[in-house]
Amino acid sequence: MDQPAPPVVILVRPQMGENIGAAARAMLNFGLTEMRLVAPRDGWPNPKAVAMASGAAGQVLDRARVFPTLAEAMAGIEFAYATTARGRELTKPVVTPAEAAAASRDREGRTAIIFGPERAGLENDDVARANAIVTVPVNPDFPSLNLAQAVLLMGYEWGRDSLPREPAPHGRRPKGEVMADRVELERLGDHWEEKLVDAGFFFPPDKAPVMKLNLRNLWSRMPLTRSDVQILHGILRQLTRR
């Protein structure tokens, strides 16, 4: 099955060039490359947007298209989401960013995500042109999001299941590193327990068995390499030598 086309990001009457540039960076982070601008307040192109886009994200701005109205900006769009946190008297489906992203991946035609101007967001006339509303579940006492933050959040929901997955950093093992085996971990636990007994750490005596058990469990939970084990032995020898 072919990969679905990424959503188009439409910024309606954006006010600050810096926010447009920051939105471009957020888009490219998650593979969104098509930006459409509706009547940007300070005109276009905007040098402040280019400066904020910083490098590679400039390509999003280079290809950005400008339209006088939202209706014209939605050419070729099959389904559009309006992002807003305010209550509306318009009857429309309301979904979360995750639900919108999932539905967009299953849709064959182009999808657009519409964002309003920084000061007040989308107007009812704008929302009326969308098929559904996207609302982020945030603190009801402070639901306002910066424009670039909103774009980043929607981009993340799209990209997390569309972009190639990479193993988490802690899952990677440096080349040449060998993990400690159970015998080596047992010896490390024995060494620390012996020196802690000498230091009077396991006190009071009636709690000593539980404390030893917890310490042993601590060592077994750690994904230690042989080099790690040698370092921990060395630290203990140096501390107790004095």
PDB file of C-alpha atoms in Angstrom:
ATOM      1  CA  MET A   1       0.000   0.000   0.000  1.00  0.00           C
ATOM      2  CA  ASP A   2       1.291   3.460  -0.970  1.00  0.00           C
ATOM      3  CA  GLN A   3       2.186   5.857   1.799  1.00  0.00           C
ATOM      4  CA  PRO A   4      -0.480   8.565   2.239  1.00  0.00           C
ATOM      5  CA  ALA A   5       0.474  12.088   1.259  1.00  0.00           C
ATOM      6  CA  PRO A   6       1.425  14.208   4.287  1.00  0.00           C
ATOM      7  CA  PRO A   7      -1.133  16.811   5.335  1.00  0.00           C
ATOM      8  CA  VAL A   8      -0.921  20.345   3.991  1.00  0.00           C
ATOM      9  CA  VAL A   9      -0.388  22.977   6.673  1.00  0.00           C
ATOM     10  CA  ILE A  10      -2.439  26.136   6.110  1.00  0.00           C
ATOM     11  CA  LEU A  11      -1.622  29.198   8.211  1.00  0.00           C
ATOM     12  CA  VAL A  12      -4.481  31.681   8.102  1.00  0.00           C
ATOM     13  CA  ARG A  13      -3.519  35.359   8.451  1.00  0.00           C
ATOM     14  CA  PRO A  14      -0.286  34.655  10.371  1.00  0.00           C
ATOM     15  CA  GLN A  15       0.997  37.797  12.036  1.00  0.00           C
ATOM     16  CA  MET A  16       4.698  37.324  12.790  1.00  0.00           C
ATOM     17  CA  GLY A  17       7.356  36.113  10.401  1.00  0.00           C
ATOM     18  CA  GLU A  18       9.186  34.448  13.279  1.00  0.00           C
ATOM     19  CA  ASN A  19       6.186  32.245  13.966  1.00  0.00           C
ATOM     20  CA  ILE A  20       5.928  31.225  10.322  1.00  0.00           C
ATOM     21  CA  GLY A  21       9.602  30.237  10.363  1.00  0.00           C
ATOM     22  CA  ALA A  22       9.211  28.319  13.602  1.00  0.00           C
ATOM     23  CA  ALA A  23       6.183  26.520  12.147  1.00  0.00           C
ATOM     24  CA  ALA A  24       8.272  25.528   9.123  1.00  0.00           C
ATOM     25  CA  ARG A  25      10.881  23.994  11.424  1.00  0.00           C
ATOM     26  CA  ALA A  26       8.194  22.106  13.315  1.00  0.00           C
ATOM     27  CA  MET A  27       6.736  20.816  10.041  1.00  0.00           C
ATOM     28  CA  LEU A  28      10.018  19.503   8.675  1.00  0.00           C
ATOM     29  CA  ASN A  29      10.775  17.726  11.962  1.00  0.00           C
ATOM     30  CA  PHE A  30       7.957  15.330  11.115  1.00  0.00           C
ATOM     31  CA  GLY A  31       8.078  15.189   7.340  1.00  0.00           C
ATOM     32  CA  LEU A  32       5.500  17.875   6.532  1.00  0.00           C
ATOM     33  CA  THR A  33       6.737  20.002   3.641  1.00  0.00           C
ATOM     34  CA  GLU A  34       3.754  21.788   2.067  1.00  0.00           C
ATOM     35  CA  MET A  35       2.837  25.115   3.654  1.00  0.00           C
ATOM     36  CA  ARG A  36       0.110  27.430   2.388  1.00  0.00           C
ATOM     37  CA  LEU A  37      -0.247  30.972   3.700  1.00  0.00           C
ATOM     38  CA  VAL A  38      -3.466  32.962   3.696  1.00  0.00           C
ATOM     39  CA  ALA A  39      -2.998  36.730   3.697  1.00  0.00           C
ATOM     40  CA  PRO A  40       0.096  36.947   5.937  1.00  0.00           C
ATOM     41  CA  ARG A  41      -0.033  40.245   7.796  1.00  0.00           C
ATOM     42  CA  ASP A  42       3.494  41.404   6.920  1.00  0.00           C
ATOM     43  CA  GLY A  43       3.484  40.183   3.333  1.00  0.00           C
ATOM     44  CA  TRP A  44       5.598  37.514   1.707  1.00  0.00           C
ATOM     45  CA  PRO A  45       8.455  36.630   1.508  1.00  0.00           C
ATOM     46  CA  ASN A  46       9.400  37.554   5.052  1.00  0.00           C
ATOM     47  CA  PRO A  47      13.086  37.709   6.057  1.00  0.00           C
ATOM     48  CA  LYS A  48      12.237  37.108   9.728  1.00  0.00           C
ATOM     49  CA  ALA A  49      10.585  33.838   8.788  1.00  0.00           C
ATOM     50  CA  VAL A  50      13.672  32.754   6.854  1.00  0.00           C
ATOM     51  CA  ALA A  51      15.953  33.602   9.776  1.00  0.00           C
ATOM     52  CA  MET A  52      13.824  31.601  12.206  1.00  0.00           C
ATOM     53  CA  ALA A  53      13.532  28.612   9.859  1.00  0.00           C
ATOM     54  CA  SER A  54      17.279  28.141  10.296  1.00  0.00           C
ATOM     55  CA  GLY A  55      18.805  26.058   7.528  1.00  0.00           C
ATOM     56  CA  ALA A  56      17.039  23.036   6.094  1.00  0.00           C
ATOM     57  CA  ALA A  57      13.557  24.208   7.060  1.00  0.00           C
ATOM     58  CA  GLY A  58      14.037  27.089   4.615  1.00  0.00           C
ATOM     59  CA  GLN A  59      12.991  24.680   1.876  1.00  0.00           C
ATOM     60  CA  VAL A  60       9.479  24.644   3.343  1.00  0.00           C
ATOM     61  CA  LEU A  61       9.325  28.431   3.069  1.00  0.00           C
ATOM     62  CA  ASP A  62      10.807  28.416  -0.441  1.00  0.00           C
ATOM     63  CA  ARG A  63       7.921  26.266  -1.636  1.00  0.00           C
ATOM     64  CA  ALA A  64       5.223  27.991   0.429  1.00  0.00           C
ATOM     65  CA  ARG A  65       2.293  29.308  -1.601  1.00  0.00           C
ATOM     66  CA  VAL A  66       0.334  32.448  -0.706  1.00  0.00           C
ATOM     67  CA  PHE A  67      -3.423  32.834  -1.183  1.00  0.00           C
ATOM     68  CA  PRO A  68      -5.737  35.783  -0.559  1.00  0.00           C
ATOM     69  CA  THR A  69      -8.479  33.648   1.025  1.00  0.00           C
ATOM     70  CA  LEU A  70      -8.808  30.358   2.854  1.00  0.00           C
ATOM     71  CA  ALA A  71     -11.262  29.078   0.242  1.00  0.00           C
ATOM     72  CA  GLU A  72      -8.617  29.466  -2.467  1.00  0.00           C
ATOM     73  CA  ALA A  73      -5.918  27.941  -0.252  1.00  0.00           C
ATOM     74  CA  MET A  74      -7.963  24.755   0.038  1.00  0.00           C
ATOM     75  CA  ALA A  75      -7.715  23.889  -3.651  1.00  0.00           C
ATOM     76  CA  GLY A  76      -7.155  20.153  -4.071  1.00  0.00           C
ATOM     77  CA  ILE A  77      -7.946  19.402  -0.426  1.00  0.00           C
ATOM     78  CA  GLU A  78     -10.405  16.582   0.216  1.00  0.00           C
ATOM     79  CA  PHE A  79     -10.660  16.851   3.997  1.00  0.00           C
ATOM     80  CA  ALA A  80      -9.679  19.716   6.301  1.00  0.00           C
ATOM     81  CA  TYR A  81      -9.249  20.018  10.055  1.00  0.00           C
ATOM     82  CA  ALA A  82      -9.576  23.367  11.829  1.00  0.00           C
ATOM     83  CA  THR A  83      -7.470  23.667  14.973  1.00  0.00           C
ATOM     84  CA  THR A  84      -9.172  25.613  17.741  1.00  0.00           C
ATOM     85  CA  ALA A  85      -9.455  25.481  21.515  1.00  0.00           C
ATOM     86  CA  ARG A  86     -12.514  27.712  21.779  1.00  0.00           C
ATOM     87  CA  GLY A  87     -16.082  26.483  22.002  1.00  0.00           C
ATOM     88  CA  ARG A  88     -18.007  26.845  18.752  1.00  0.00           C
ATOM     89  CA  GLU A  89     -21.664  27.110  17.929  1.00  0.00           C
ATOM     90  CA  LEU A  90     -20.965  25.264  14.686  1.00  0.00           C
ATOM     91  CA  THR A  91     -21.976  21.608  14.584  1.00  0.00           C
ATOM     92  CA  LYS A  92     -18.882  19.647  13.549  1.00  0.00           C
ATOM     93  CA  PRO A  93     -17.068  16.506  14.645  1.00  0.00           C
ATOM     94  CA  VAL A  94     -14.410  17.279  17.278  1.00  0.00           C
ATOM     95  CA  VAL A  95     -11.343  15.023  17.417  1.00  0.00           C
ATOM     96  CA  THR A  96      -7.967  14.881  19.130  1.00  0.00           C
ATOM     97  CA  PRO A  97      -4.693  15.330  17.209  1.00  0.00           C
ATOM     98  CA  ALA A  98      -4.068  11.566  17.407  1.00  0.00           C
ATOM     99  CA  GLU A  99      -7.495  10.795  15.955  1.00  0.00           C
ATOM    100  CA  ALA A 100      -6.996  13.320  13.171  1.00  0.00           C
ATOM    101  CA  ALA A 101      -3.603  11.864  12.269  1.00  0.00           C
ATOM    102  CA  ALA A 102      -4.917   8.297  12.237  1.00  0.00           C
ATOM    103  CA  ALA A 103      -7.823   9.246   9.986  1.00  0.00           C
ATOM    104  CA  SER A 104      -5.497  11.172   7.655  1.00  0.00           C
ATOM    105  CA  ARG A 105      -3.305   8.101   7.174  1.00  0.00           C
ATOM    106  CA  ASP A 106      -6.350   6.105   6.067  1.00  0.00           C
ATOM    107  CA  ARG A 107      -7.593   8.753   3.643  1.00  0.00           C
ATOM    108  CA  GLU A 108      -6.617   8.633  -0.044  1.00  0.00           C
ATOM    109  CA  GLY A 109      -7.127  12.317  -0.855  1.00  0.00           C
ATOM    110  CA  ARG A 110      -5.148  15.263   0.456  1.00  0.00           C
ATOM    111  CA  THR A 111      -5.760  16.413   4.020  1.00  0.00           C
ATOM    112  CA  ALA A 112      -5.151  19.920   5.364  1.00  0.00           C
ATOM    113  CA  ILE A 113      -4.664  21.190   8.898  1.00  0.00           C
ATOM    114  CA  ILE A 114      -5.720  24.809   9.322  1.00  0.00           C
ATOM    115  CA  PHE A 115      -4.165  27.062  11.962  1.00  0.00           C
ATOM    116  CA  GLY A 116      -5.399  30.521  12.882  1.00  0.00           C
ATOM    117  CA  PRO A 117      -3.542  33.770  13.578  1.00  0.00           C
ATOM    118  CA  GLU A 118      -1.581  34.068  16.798  1.00  0.00           C
ATOM    119  CA  ARG A 119      -3.716  36.655  18.580  1.00  0.00           C
ATOM    120  CA  ALA A 120      -7.207  35.170  18.365  1.00  0.00           C
ATOM    121  CA  GLY A 121      -7.106  31.961  16.346  1.00  0.00           C
ATOM    122  CA  LEU A 122      -9.533  30.960  13.638  1.00  0.00           C
ATOM    123  CA  GLU A 123     -12.782  32.836  13.119  1.00  0.00           C
ATOM    124  CA  ASN A 124     -16.100  31.048  12.656  1.00  0.00           C
ATOM    125  CA  ASP A 125     -15.999  31.788   8.919  1.00  0.00           C
ATOM    126  CA  ASP A 126     -12.705  29.881   8.759  1.00  0.00           C
ATOM    127  CA  VAL A 127     -13.906  26.954  10.854  1.00  0.00           C
ATOM    128  CA  ALA A 128     -17.036  26.681   8.704  1.00  0.00           C
ATOM    129  CA  ARG A 129     -14.836  25.698   5.742  1.00  0.00           C
ATOM    130  CA  ALA A 130     -13.331  22.707   7.575  1.00  0.00           C
ATOM    131  CA  ASN A 131     -14.802  19.220   7.828  1.00  0.00           C
ATOM    132  CA  ALA A 132     -13.899  18.737  11.488  1.00  0.00           C
ATOM    133  CA  ILE A 133     -12.322  20.462  14.477  1.00  0.00           C
ATOM    134  CA  VAL A 134      -9.129  19.377  16.199  1.00  0.00           C
ATOM    135  CA  THR A 135      -8.851  20.317  19.856  1.00  0.00           C
ATOM    136  CA  VAL A 136      -5.866  19.467  22.018  1.00  0.00           C
ATOM    137  CA  PRO A 137      -6.754  18.159  25.491  1.00  0.00           C
ATOM    138  CA  VAL A 138      -4.918  20.771  27.560  1.00  0.00           C
ATOM    139  CA  ASN A 139      -5.434  22.617  30.827  1.00  0.00           C
ATOM    140  CA  PRO A 140      -8.907  24.225  30.471  1.00  0.00           C
ATOM    141  CA  ASP A 141      -7.730  27.225  32.475  1.00  0.00           C
ATOM    142  CA  PHE A 142      -4.996  27.916  29.910  1.00  0.00           C
ATOM    143  CA  PRO A 143      -5.759  26.299  26.544  1.00  0.00           C
ATOM    144  CA  SER A 144      -3.709  28.702  24.414  1.00  0.00           C
ATOM    145  CA  LEU A 145      -0.861  27.266  22.337  1.00  0.00           C
ATOM    146  CA  ASN A 146       1.786  29.158  20.413  1.00  0.00           C
ATOM    147  CA  LEU A 147       1.358  28.725  16.639  1.00  0.00           C
ATOM    148  CA  ALA A 148       4.575  26.746  16.204  1.00  0.00           C
ATOM    149  CA  GLN A 149       3.750  24.585  19.239  1.00  0.00           C
ATOM    150  CA  ALA A 150       0.392  23.693  17.719  1.00  0.00           C
ATOM    151  CA  VAL A 151       2.015  22.812  14.391  1.00  0.00           C
ATOM    152  CA  LEU A 152       4.654  20.739  16.174  1.00  0.00           C
ATOM    153  CA  LEU A 153       2.038  18.820  18.128  1.00  0.00           C
ATOM    154  CA  MET A 154       0.001  17.990  15.026  1.00  0.00           C
ATOM    155  CA  GLY A 155       3.160  17.101  13.122  1.00  0.00           C
ATOM    156  CA  TYR A 156       4.266  14.743  15.864  1.00  0.00           C
ATOM    157  CA  GLU A 157       0.974  12.863  15.789  1.00  0.00           C
ATOM    158  CA  TRP A 158       1.309  12.475  12.023  1.00  0.00           C
ATOM    159  CA  GLY A 159       5.003  11.577  12.001  1.00  0.00           C
ATOM    160  CA  ARG A 160       5.194   9.126  14.884  1.00  0.00           C
ATOM    161  CA  ASP A 161       3.528   6.359  12.847  1.00  0.00           C
ATOM    162  CA  SER A 162       4.638   7.527   9.403  1.00  0.00           C
ATOM    163  CA  LEU A 163       8.370   8.129   9.782  1.00  0.00           C
ATOM    164  CA  PRO A 164      10.921   5.297  10.116  1.00  0.00           C
ATOM    165  CA  ARG A 165      11.348   4.135  13.652  1.00  0.00           C
ATOM    166  CA  GLU A 166      14.801   4.219  15.238  1.00  0.00           C
ATOM    167  CA  PRO A 167      15.886   2.213  18.258  1.00  0.00           C
ATOM    168  CA  ALA A 168      15.941   4.143  21.509  1.00  0.00           C
ATOM    169  CA  PRO A 169      19.446   5.359  22.465  1.00  0.00           C
ATOM    170  CA  HIS A 170      19.591   3.127  25.551  1.00  0.00           C
ATOM    171  CA  GLY A 171      19.011   0.103  23.328  1.00  0.00           C
ATOM    172  CA  ARG A 172      22.227   0.638  21.420  1.00  0.00           C
ATOM    173  CA  ARG A 173      25.391  -1.061  22.598  1.00  0.00           C
ATOM    174  CA  PRO A 174      28.739   0.608  21.831  1.00  0.00           C
ATOM    175  CA  LYS A 175      30.874  -1.428  19.478  1.00  0.00           C
ATOM    176  CA  GLY A 176      33.094  -3.850  21.399  1.00  0.00           C
ATOM    177  CA  GLU A 177      31.167  -3.575  24.666  1.00  0.00           C
ATOM    178  CA  VAL A 178      30.312  -6.855  26.373  1.00  0.00           C
ATOM    179  CA  MET A 179      27.482  -7.055  28.880  1.00  0.00           C
ATOM    180  CA  ALA A 180      28.309  -8.443  32.307  1.00  0.00           C
ATOM    181  CA  ASP A 181      27.001 -11.946  32.921  1.00  0.00           C
ATOM    182  CA  ARG A 182      25.131 -13.095  36.022  1.00  0.00           C
ATOM    183  CA  VAL A 183      28.263 -14.466  37.731  1.00  0.00           C
ATOM    184  CA  GLU A 184      30.043 -11.133  37.379  1.00  0.00           C
ATOM    185  CA  LEU A 185      27.016  -9.324  38.803  1.00  0.00           C
ATOM    186  CA  GLU A 186      26.890 -11.778  41.725  1.00  0.00           C
ATOM    187  CA  ARG A 187      30.539 -11.112  42.517  1.00  0.00           C
ATOM    188  CA  LEU A 188      29.944  -7.372  42.346  1.00  0.00           C
ATOM    189  CA  GLY A 189      26.995  -7.725  44.740  1.00  0.00           C
ATOM    190  CA  ASP A 190      29.082  -9.885  47.102  1.00  0.00           C
ATOM    191  CA  HIS A 191      31.914  -7.340  47.094  1.00  0.00           C
ATOM    192  CA  TRP A 192      29.634  -4.399  47.937  1.00  0.00           C
ATOM    193  CA  GLU A 193      27.718  -6.345  50.553  1.00  0.00           C
ATOM    194  CA  GLU A 194      30.939  -7.404  52.271  1.00  0.00           C
ATOM    195  CA  LYS A 195      32.313  -3.861  52.463  1.00  0.00           C
ATOM    196  CA  LEU A 196      28.980  -2.399  53.544  1.00  0.00           C
ATOM    197  CA  VAL A 197      28.779  -4.948  56.354  1.00  0.00           C
ATOM    198  CA  ASP A 198      32.244  -3.851  57.502  1.00  0.00           C
ATOM    199  CA  ALA A 199      31.104  -0.209  57.386  1.00  0.00           C
ATOM    200  CA  GLY A 200      27.990  -0.916  59.490  1.00  0.00           C
ATOM    201  CA  PHE A 201      25.630   0.101  56.688  1.00  0.00           C
ATOM    202  CA  PHE A 202      23.037  -2.618  57.370  1.00  0.00           C
ATOM    203  CA  PHE A 203      21.478  -1.133  60.500  1.00  0.00           C
ATOM    204  CA  PRO A 204      19.424  -1.889  62.494  1.00  0.00           C
ATOM    205  CA  PRO A 205      20.190  -5.628  62.422  1.00  0.00           C
ATOM    206  CA  ASP A 206      16.555  -6.715  62.108  1.00  0.00           C
ATOM    207  CA  LYS A 207      16.283  -4.808  58.819  1.00  0.00           C
ATOM    208  CA  ALA A 208      19.585  -6.090  57.421  1.00  0.00           C
ATOM    209  CA  PRO A 209      18.091  -9.032  55.415  1.00  0.00           C
ATOM    210  CA  VAL A 210      15.619  -6.775  53.581  1.00  0.00           C
ATOM    211  CA  MET A 211      18.296  -4.150  52.906  1.00  0.00           C
ATOM    212  CA  LYS A 212      20.621  -6.808  51.472  1.00  0.00           C
ATOM    213  CA  LEU A 213      17.836  -8.179  49.317  1.00  0.00           C
ATOM    214  CA  ASN A 214      17.024  -4.728  47.937  1.00  0.00           C
ATOM    215  CA  LEU A 215      20.673  -4.056  47.194  1.00  0.00           C
ATOM    216  CA  ARG A 216      20.993  -7.375  45.355  1.00  0.00           C
ATOM    217  CA  ASN A 217      17.880  -6.560  43.377  1.00  0.00           C
ATOM    218  CA  LEU A 218      19.366  -3.179  42.452  1.00  0.00           C
ATOM    219  CA  TRP A 219      22.416  -4.815  40.848  1.00  0.00           C
ATOM    220  CA  SER A 220      20.312  -7.300  38.901  1.00  0.00           C
ATOM    221  CA  ARG A 221      18.154  -4.492  37.423  1.00  0.00           C
ATOM    222  CA  MET A 222      21.102  -2.611  36.000  1.00  0.00           C
ATOM    223  CA  PRO A 223      22.188  -3.358  32.393  1.00  0.00           C
ATOM    224  CA  LEU A 224      25.885  -3.246  33.323  1.00  0.00           C
ATOM    225  CA  THR A 225      28.753  -3.929  30.945  1.00  0.00           C
ATOM    226  CA  ARG A 226      31.943  -5.653  32.069  1.00  0.00           C
ATOM    227  CA  SER A 227      33.646  -2.272  32.026  1.00  0.00           C
ATOM    228  CA  ASP A 228      30.933  -0.892  34.321  1.00  0.00           C
ATOM    229  CA  VAL A 229      31.463  -3.771  36.755  1.00  0.00           C
ATOM    230  CA  GLN A 230      35.223  -3.194  36.824  1.00  0.00           C
ATOM    231  CA  ILE A 231      34.703   0.513  37.527  1.00  0.00           C
ATOM    232  CA  LEU A 232      32.321  -0.217  40.423  1.00  0.00           C
ATOM    233  CA  HIS A 233      34.771  -2.735  41.910  1.00  0.00           C
ATOM    234  CA  GLY A 234      37.552  -0.152  41.572  1.00  0.00           C
ATOM    235  CA  ILE A 235      35.506   2.606  43.227  1.00  0.00           C
ATOM    236  CA  LEU A 236      34.760   0.381  46.203  1.00  0.00           C
ATOM    237  CA  ARG A 237      38.387  -0.727  46.620  1.00  0.00           C
ATOM    238  CA  GLN A 238      39.573   2.874  46.540  1.00  0.00           C
ATOM    239  CA  LEU A 239      36.972   4.010  49.083  1.00  0.00           C
ATOM    240  CA  THR A 240      37.683   1.207  51.534  1.00  0.00           C
ATOM    241  CA  ARG A 241      41.467   1.387  51.174  1.00  0.00           C
ATOM    242  CA  ARG A 242      41.478   4.620  53.174  1.00  0.00           C
TER     243      ARG A 242
END
